[in-house]
Tab-separated table of C-alpha atoms in Angstrom:
chain	number	residue	atom	x	y	z
A	1	ASP	CA	-6.296	12.732	-22.252
A	2	ASP	CA	-8.255	9.864	-20.647
A	3	SER	CA	-6.666	6.633	-22.093
A	4	SER	CA	-9.433	4.490	-23.648
A	5	SER	CA	-7.088	1.628	-21.949
A	6	ALA	CA	-8.115	2.351	-18.913
A	7	THR	CA	-12.127	1.824	-18.433
A	8	PRO	CA	-14.601	3.729	-16.154
A	9	THR	CA	-17.497	2.366	-15.822
A	10	PRO	CA	-20.727	4.327	-17.071
A	11	THR	CA	-22.373	5.487	-14.604
A	12	PRO	CA	-25.956	8.262	-14.736
A	13	SER	CA	-24.884	11.827	-13.885
A	14	SER	CA	-25.084	13.074	-10.831
A	15	GLY	CA	-27.187	16.299	-11.614
A	16	THR	CA	-24.509	18.336	-10.665
A	17	GLY	CA	-23.116	19.095	-14.093
A	18	GLU	CA	-20.412	16.292	-13.300
A	19	THR	CA	-20.755	12.700	-13.896
A	20	ALA	CA	-20.146	10.162	-11.218
A	21	LEU	CA	-17.774	6.997	-11.158
A	22	TYR	CA	-17.887	4.323	-9.036
A	23	THR	CA	-15.182	2.119	-10.463
A	24	TYR	CA	-11.812	2.608	-12.736
A	25	THR	CA	-9.744	-0.068	-13.887
A	26	LEU	CA	-6.143	0.526	-14.516
A	27	THR	CA	-4.025	-1.548	-17.204
A	28	GLU	CA	-0.241	-2.127	-17.014
A	29	ASP	CA	0.308	0.118	-19.578
A	30	ASN	CA	-2.095	3.148	-18.125
A	31	THR	CA	-1.957	3.244	-14.534
A	32	ARG	CA	-2.370	6.946	-14.191
A	33	ILE	CA	-5.823	9.003	-13.412
A	34	LEU	CA	-6.440	11.958	-14.343
A	35	TYR	CA	-7.555	15.250	-12.667
A	36	SER	CA	-10.842	15.203	-13.915
A	37	THR	CA	-11.770	11.470	-13.779
A	38	MET	CA	-10.403	11.881	-9.910
A	39	LYS	CA	-13.253	14.408	-10.103
A	40	SER	CA	-15.691	11.726	-11.387
A	41	LEU	CA	-14.378	9.402	-9.017
A	42	ALA	CA	-15.182	12.005	-5.591
A	43	GLN	CA	-18.174	12.704	-7.207
A	44	GLY	CA	-19.333	8.914	-7.085
A	45	ASN	CA	-17.607	8.772	-3.882
A	46	LYS	CA	-20.770	11.158	-2.257
A	47	THR	CA	-22.999	8.277	-3.033
A	48	GLN	CA	-21.713	5.036	-2.641
A	49	ASP	CA	-17.950	3.147	-2.555
A	50	VAL	CA	-15.506	3.671	-5.145
A	51	THR	CA	-13.117	1.062	-6.144
A	52	ILE	CA	-9.887	1.618	-8.236
A	53	LYS	CA	-8.777	-1.790	-9.698
A	54	GLN	CA	-5.649	-3.623	-11.318
A	55	SER	CA	-5.182	-6.937	-11.731
A	56	ASN	CA	-3.623	-7.884	-8.516
A	57	VAL	CA	-4.424	-4.762	-6.205
A	58	GLU	CA	-8.079	-2.289	-5.343
A	59	PHE	CA	-8.050	0.257	-3.644
A	60	THR	CA	-11.950	1.099	-2.371
A	61	PHE	CA	-12.793	4.499	-0.828
A	62	PRO	CA	-15.957	3.962	1.330
A	63	LYS	CA	-18.987	6.467	0.484
A	64	GLY	CA	-18.691	9.810	1.540
A	65	THR	CA	-14.817	9.933	2.567
A	66	MET	CA	-13.390	10.859	-0.790
A	67	THR	CA	-11.761	14.677	-0.951
A	68	ASP	CA	-12.943	16.221	-4.152
A	69	THR	CA	-9.978	18.676	-3.836
A	70	TYR	CA	-7.310	17.638	-6.328
A	71	THR	CA	-3.869	19.576	-6.836
A	72	GLN	CA	-2.349	17.754	-9.397
A	73	LEU	CA	-3.037	17.405	-13.394
A	74	TRP	CA	-3.200	12.912	-12.913
A	75	TYR	CA	-2.705	10.540	-10.003
A	76	ASP	CA	-0.921	7.638	-10.563
A	77	PHE	CA	-2.165	4.742	-8.869
A	78	GLY	CA	-0.312	1.982	-10.322
A	79	THR	CA	1.368	-0.416	-7.595
A	80	THR	CA	3.495	-3.356	-7.747
A	81	ILE	CA	4.219	-6.573	-5.722
A	82	ASN	CA	7.361	-7.680	-5.638
A	83	ASN	CA	8.664	-5.377	-7.908
A	84	SER	CA	10.645	-2.851	-7.395
A	85	ILE	CA	14.234	-1.800	-5.906
A	86	ALA	CA	12.286	-1.560	-2.358
A	87	ALA	CA	12.340	-5.306	-2.629
A	88	GLN	CA	16.493	-5.549	-2.415
A	89	THR	CA	16.391	-2.906	0.442
A	90	ALA	CA	13.615	-4.588	2.764
A	91	GLU	CA	15.400	-8.024	2.031
A	92	GLN	CA	18.279	-6.699	3.739
A	93	ILE	CA	16.425	-5.086	6.365
A	94	ALA	CA	13.618	-8.335	7.067
A	95	GLY	CA	15.747	-10.910	6.478
A	96	ASP	CA	13.597	-14.003	5.937
A	97	ALA	CA	10.474	-12.789	7.829
A	98	LEU	CA	9.593	-10.905	4.290
A	99	VAL	CA	6.808	-12.100	2.138
A	100	ALA	CA	6.260	-9.505	-0.049
A	101	THR	CA	7.112	-5.762	-0.538
A	102	ILE	CA	4.648	-3.442	-2.069
A	103	HIS	CA	5.693	-0.191	-4.156
A	104	TYR	CA	3.230	2.644	-5.022
A	105	ASN	CA	3.821	4.655	-7.998
A	106	TYR	CA	1.938	7.580	-6.216
A	107	SER	CA	3.951	9.016	-2.793
A	108	GLY	CA	1.600	11.025	-0.437
A	109	GLU	CA	-1.790	11.653	0.763
A	110	LEU	CA	-4.325	9.460	-0.716
A	111	PRO	CA	-7.671	11.350	-1.818
A	112	GLY	CA	-8.862	9.397	1.458
A	113	THR	CA	-9.036	6.536	3.835
A	114	ALA	CA	-8.734	3.615	1.535
A	115	ASN	CA	-8.813	-0.007	2.135
A	116	ILE	CA	-6.466	-1.971	-0.285
A	117	ARG	CA	-6.191	-5.554	-1.167
A	118	PHE	CA	-3.501	-7.117	-2.554
A	119	TRP	CA	-3.017	-10.737	-3.930
A	120	LEU	CA	-0.326	-12.212	-2.060
A	121	GLY	CA	-0.718	-16.133	-3.652
A	122	ALA	CA	-2.978	-18.780	-2.181
A	123	ALA	CA	0.206	-20.181	-0.218
A	124	GLN	CA	-0.444	-17.034	2.084
A	125	ALA	CA	-3.651	-18.114	2.745
A	126	GLY	CA	-5.031	-18.111	6.219
A	127	LYS	CA	-1.787	-16.750	7.753
A	128	THR	CA	-1.678	-13.854	9.770
A	129	LEU	CA	1.233	-10.807	8.327
A	130	TYR	CA	2.510	-7.913	9.671
A	131	TYR	CA	2.411	-4.493	7.599
A	132	TYR	CA	5.496	-2.045	7.828
A	133	LEU	CA	6.292	1.001	6.213
A	134	LEU	CA	9.921	1.224	4.790
A	135	ASN	CA	11.189	4.741	5.652
A	136	ALA	CA	13.606	6.338	3.543
A	137	ASP	CA	16.287	5.688	6.472
A	138	ASN	CA	15.859	1.895	5.795
A	139	THR	CA	13.788	1.386	8.658
A	140	LEU	CA	10.683	-0.044	9.398
A	141	THR	CA	7.795	1.268	10.905
A	142	PHE	CA	4.839	-1.196	11.982
A	143	GLN	CA	1.704	-0.476	10.694
A	144	GLN	CA	-0.993	-2.945	11.104
A	145	THR	CA	-1.461	-6.690	10.759
A	146	THR	CA	-3.964	-8.710	8.620
A	147	THR	CA	-5.168	-12.427	8.010
A	148	VAL	CA	-4.781	-13.331	4.088
A	149	ASP	CA	-7.872	-14.433	3.428
A	150	SER	CA	-8.616	-18.295	1.702
A	151	THR	CA	-8.095	-17.221	-1.834
A	152	GLY	CA	-4.846	-15.158	-1.105
A	153	TRP	CA	-5.813	-11.342	-0.761
A	154	ALA	CA	-4.597	-9.514	2.040
A	155	SER	CA	-6.441	-6.301	3.115
A	156	VAL	CA	-4.849	-2.817	4.515
A	157	THR	CA	-6.585	0.590	5.715
A	158	GLN	CA	-4.546	3.494	5.212
A	159	THR	CA	-3.959	7.159	3.973
A	160	HIS	CA	-0.761	7.565	2.415
A	161	CYS	CA	0.929	6.030	-0.140
A	162	SER	CA	5.027	5.108	-0.472
A	163	ASP	CA	7.014	1.945	-0.033
A	164	TYR	CA	5.459	-1.126	2.192
A	165	VAL	CA	6.505	-4.460	3.221
A	166	PHE	CA	4.233	-7.539	4.431
A	167	LEU	CA	6.341	-9.665	7.158
A	168	ASN	CA	5.529	-13.133	8.668
A	169	ARG	CA	6.484	-11.848	11.797
A	170	ASP	CA	6.604	-8.856	14.405
A	171	ILE	CA	10.451	-7.480	13.739
A	172	ALA	CA	9.877	-4.669	15.753
A	173	SER	CA	9.211	-7.099	19.182
A	174	ALA	CA	12.129	-9.471	18.259
A	175	SER	CA	14.502	-9.415	21.198
A	176	PRO	CA	17.616	-7.709	20.924
A	177	SER	CA	21.074	-9.156	20.667
A	178	VAL	CA	22.685	-10.338	23.946
A	179	SER	CA	25.632	-8.183	24.999
A	180	PRO	CA	27.867	-9.421	27.518
A	181	THR	CA	27.702	-8.904	30.961
A	182	VAL	CA	30.546	-8.314	33.570
A	183	ASP	CA	30.709	-10.143	36.769
A	184	PRO	CA	32.024	-6.869	39.283
A	185	SER	CA	32.779	-10.003	41.819
A	186	ALA	CA	34.726	-11.847	39.161
A	187	SER	CA	38.737	-11.360	39.757
A	188	PRO	CA	40.549	-9.774	36.530
A	189	LEU	CA	42.430	-11.630	34.474
A	190	VAL	CA	46.150	-11.292	34.570
A	191	SER	CA	48.283	-11.374	31.686
A	192	PRO	CA	51.743	-12.621	31.988
A	193	THR	CA	54.105	-10.082	31.808
């Protein structure tokens, strides 16, 4: 059942027998969107951008980009910032470069390319951040950079959900640790016998 705690924006019928939705607001208690509601959002996306919101995250699918083919009974668009088991792993990998961890309840392909905004706080305003995918093997794969706006929102574009991190620098291009070199012309040390 479509929980009454989630608030869809009422919209006129699309004329095809399906109701079009353009926005959908998630609550802390209900982050799942049922199959029928996803179909209505896809219908709305045929004529305008569709936005799925929660308090500190917004998914916007530009007009005409959402698929209307769905295979699951529901999709969980819940997203947490700095509140997941991925945070500890990310901190071990990135150290003091870590700004935030992003955990999507849904893992897999999105119904289209999404422009996703995260509220990271005013302390990050104006900073350039590096967005990485946190892989299952505890490695990071660079995705893109973003500049946080004056109100603390960072924006990325992606087609897939999993665990991601924002870093304050590019750790992929960090110089590797220095290894000792051997000078072949140097005389070997002789150990006393």
